[in-house]
């Protein structure tokens, strides 16, 4: 294309995109006015108002995201048709709703990501726009079928991956690659496992797959919402803007330490304790711990009543305990059975004692009345209630586990490893969360009590409404009583009560996060190789449909209770209803850095092929020895210098290095510049130190430096050590 032809095309594209923004603004105004009308209740019955307000609010949110990248490309078909592709879809209402721009998730947009010269999918050209705000800066064309046509998207893709990182993760909707798009659009109802090395876009693919599923299965998915589980709060902050930027807000974000309502922790147990708590063998320990709290009295307990003293002993309690356990009820719910059986047995004993010598056991008149009176006295006995609460206590999960951890005797009784003992029994760790959740399955939740309370409130509101209607009822001796229109003719008590009922104004994400029994339409699990067998039990409860997108890299596993095989971890829950896909291209880590990281990978996972980097940055990673005191100064200087530069930077080191985060805290994150401190100590941290170092080295998108005060690990001895200093590193671009 000549320069003149290019300029004319660019002008035409700018005019078209400008018209799209004009259409967007018109649509925004229309929806905003409709939203305001819905808030006022215009044209809606009271019962429909909330639904309409919610729908208009979602539509406003969908339109709000489109200022950046409303349209990022064009497809030309062999038939001569043209289609524009963008962040959302817009239609020409005056022309049979012809699409002005296609939503990137629409089936017709697939060729924008997947067409190649070898398989053009009926397309002759793909055009990609480079934009800034609402302005088209320029475009690049790929003409299919021409020998000189290069790989699609090189210009746009490299511009995206080379751009400085901001505070959070960006969506990749304009630069999705073919292998990523195939996973995003997979039509599979079960579990999809996406494995890939650092920088392959696993997380982005998972989040875009959520957006795609919400687009194609809107009714089912939006009603139940999506749970996104990530390794740390920092990671969730990093990815938190991606789904909203794609117009989706019905997602709940949580770490493994936040999957129990009211608790959020990132505190970790020692590796051996993690292994013990993460294994399914802990289920037997928990069951035994509950049984251990269903106690027998160590000595007979006299219970004094007005007319008689009865003795509660192990025989009575054992019989009652057996009946309660055989009831099939959970611990807290079975307590009522236990109490009923104890009271019945003690009432029989008391009656026998009171009627000794004069009252036959087969008496049909006096004996039943005496039994009834004694049962009533026993039910009201504070002394008996205190004893029964001790022998069969109502337990919360927290009380059960804290009592177990703090007592070597209870640990022994439950067959638990002594390593589970800790003095700070209620200092909850990430590994405790699935145990707390499992305890609910053994003890019973308090939802039944909540439902009873809600029903009680509803009946009270109805009774109140009935009294209100009685007050305003027409007097019977009124002159026009026979023909008068009474309040109850047009309004029932239930309707009036409904108007005064408290409404749950929380959005879906807030309601789901607070409700342990909420089940999601889909679950995304990032860094899934770190999850234990017990973690997976929690997640499977949250999604009975088993609709999951699971992303991870077994080579980066650091948890001693994490996955060593996807099949071993998942097959017990989904059998063969899971698919495996692998991402092979590294879009984040430049080849200079990946070469260094690959040497570390080869040392602990020689069978794993590292992902192939698509670019180089021109800056060689370096390593430099310094004293411990000089390292502190170098780290401080690095932080100072980088704070004034465009992009992001981080110091990664073992625990205790001032100003550094640990490799585990850096998991899933990316930075323009990374300074790794004391790699030898990172290797020595736990049984998976090599995986930790691999993670640390692969966070950088542009520049990588290493500082060490002792030995440089053998796998890093090929790093450039020339005359580079931290200061020189800071100035490399």
PDB file of N, CA and C in Angstrom, residues 23 92 122 186 217 221 263 359 542 721 728:
ATOM      1  N   UNK A  23     -21.935   6.492  18.516  1.00  0.00           N
ATOM      2  CA  UNK A  23     -23.024   5.547  18.783  1.00  0.00           C
ATOM      3  C   UNK A  23     -22.981   5.077  20.248  1.00  0.00           C
ATOM      4  N   UNK A  92     -26.677  -1.385  14.711  1.00  0.00           N
ATOM      5  CA  UNK A  92     -27.395  -0.304  14.040  1.00  0.00           C
ATOM      6  C   UNK A  92     -28.884  -0.592  14.154  1.00  0.00           C
ATOM      7  N   UNK A 122     -11.744 -18.372   5.619  1.00  0.00           N
ATOM      8  CA  UNK A 122     -12.604 -17.551   4.770  1.00  0.00           C
ATOM      9  C   UNK A 122     -12.273 -16.080   4.792  1.00  0.00           C
ATOM     10  N   UNK A 186     -13.207 -23.053  24.624  1.00  0.00           N
ATOM     11  CA  UNK A 186     -13.502 -24.476  24.761  1.00  0.00           C
ATOM     12  C   UNK A 186     -14.930 -24.701  25.261  1.00  0.00           C
ATOM     13  N   UNK A 217     -23.040 -18.151  28.235  1.00  0.00           N
ATOM     14  CA  UNK A 217     -23.953 -18.861  29.141  1.00  0.00           C
ATOM     15  C   UNK A 217     -24.415 -17.898  30.229  1.00  0.00           C
ATOM     16  N   UNK A 221     -24.618 -18.608  34.392  1.00  0.00           N
ATOM     17  CA  UNK A 221     -23.385 -18.179  35.050  1.00  0.00           C
ATOM     18  C   UNK A 221     -23.594 -16.934  35.903  1.00  0.00           C
ATOM     19  N   UNK A 263     -13.107 -15.262  57.807  1.00  0.00           N
ATOM     20  CA  UNK A 263     -11.698 -15.546  58.095  1.00  0.00           C
ATOM     21  C   UNK A 263     -10.863 -15.264  56.858  1.00  0.00           C
ATOM     22  N   UNK A 359     -45.461 -48.830  93.454  1.00  0.00           N
ATOM     23  CA  UNK A 359     -45.943 -48.504  92.111  1.00  0.00           C
ATOM     24  C   UNK A 359     -45.460 -49.545  91.113  1.00  0.00           C
ATOM     25  N   UNK A 542     -18.075 -25.932  46.621  1.00  0.00           N
ATOM     26  CA  UNK A 542     -18.547 -24.627  46.159  1.00  0.00           C
ATOM     27  C   UNK A 542     -19.078 -24.687  44.729  1.00  0.00           C
ATOM     28  N   UNK A 721      28.900 -10.940  34.959  1.00  0.00           N
ATOM     29  CA  UNK A 721      29.383 -10.320  36.187  1.00  0.00           C
ATOM     30  C   UNK A 721      30.382  -9.217  35.886  1.00  0.00           C
ATOM     31  N   UNK A 728      24.493   0.639  37.207  1.00  0.00           N
ATOM     32  CA  UNK A 728      24.450   0.405  35.762  1.00  0.00           C
ATOM     33  C   UNK A 728      23.175  -0.338  35.386  1.00  0.00           C
TER      34      UNK A 728
END
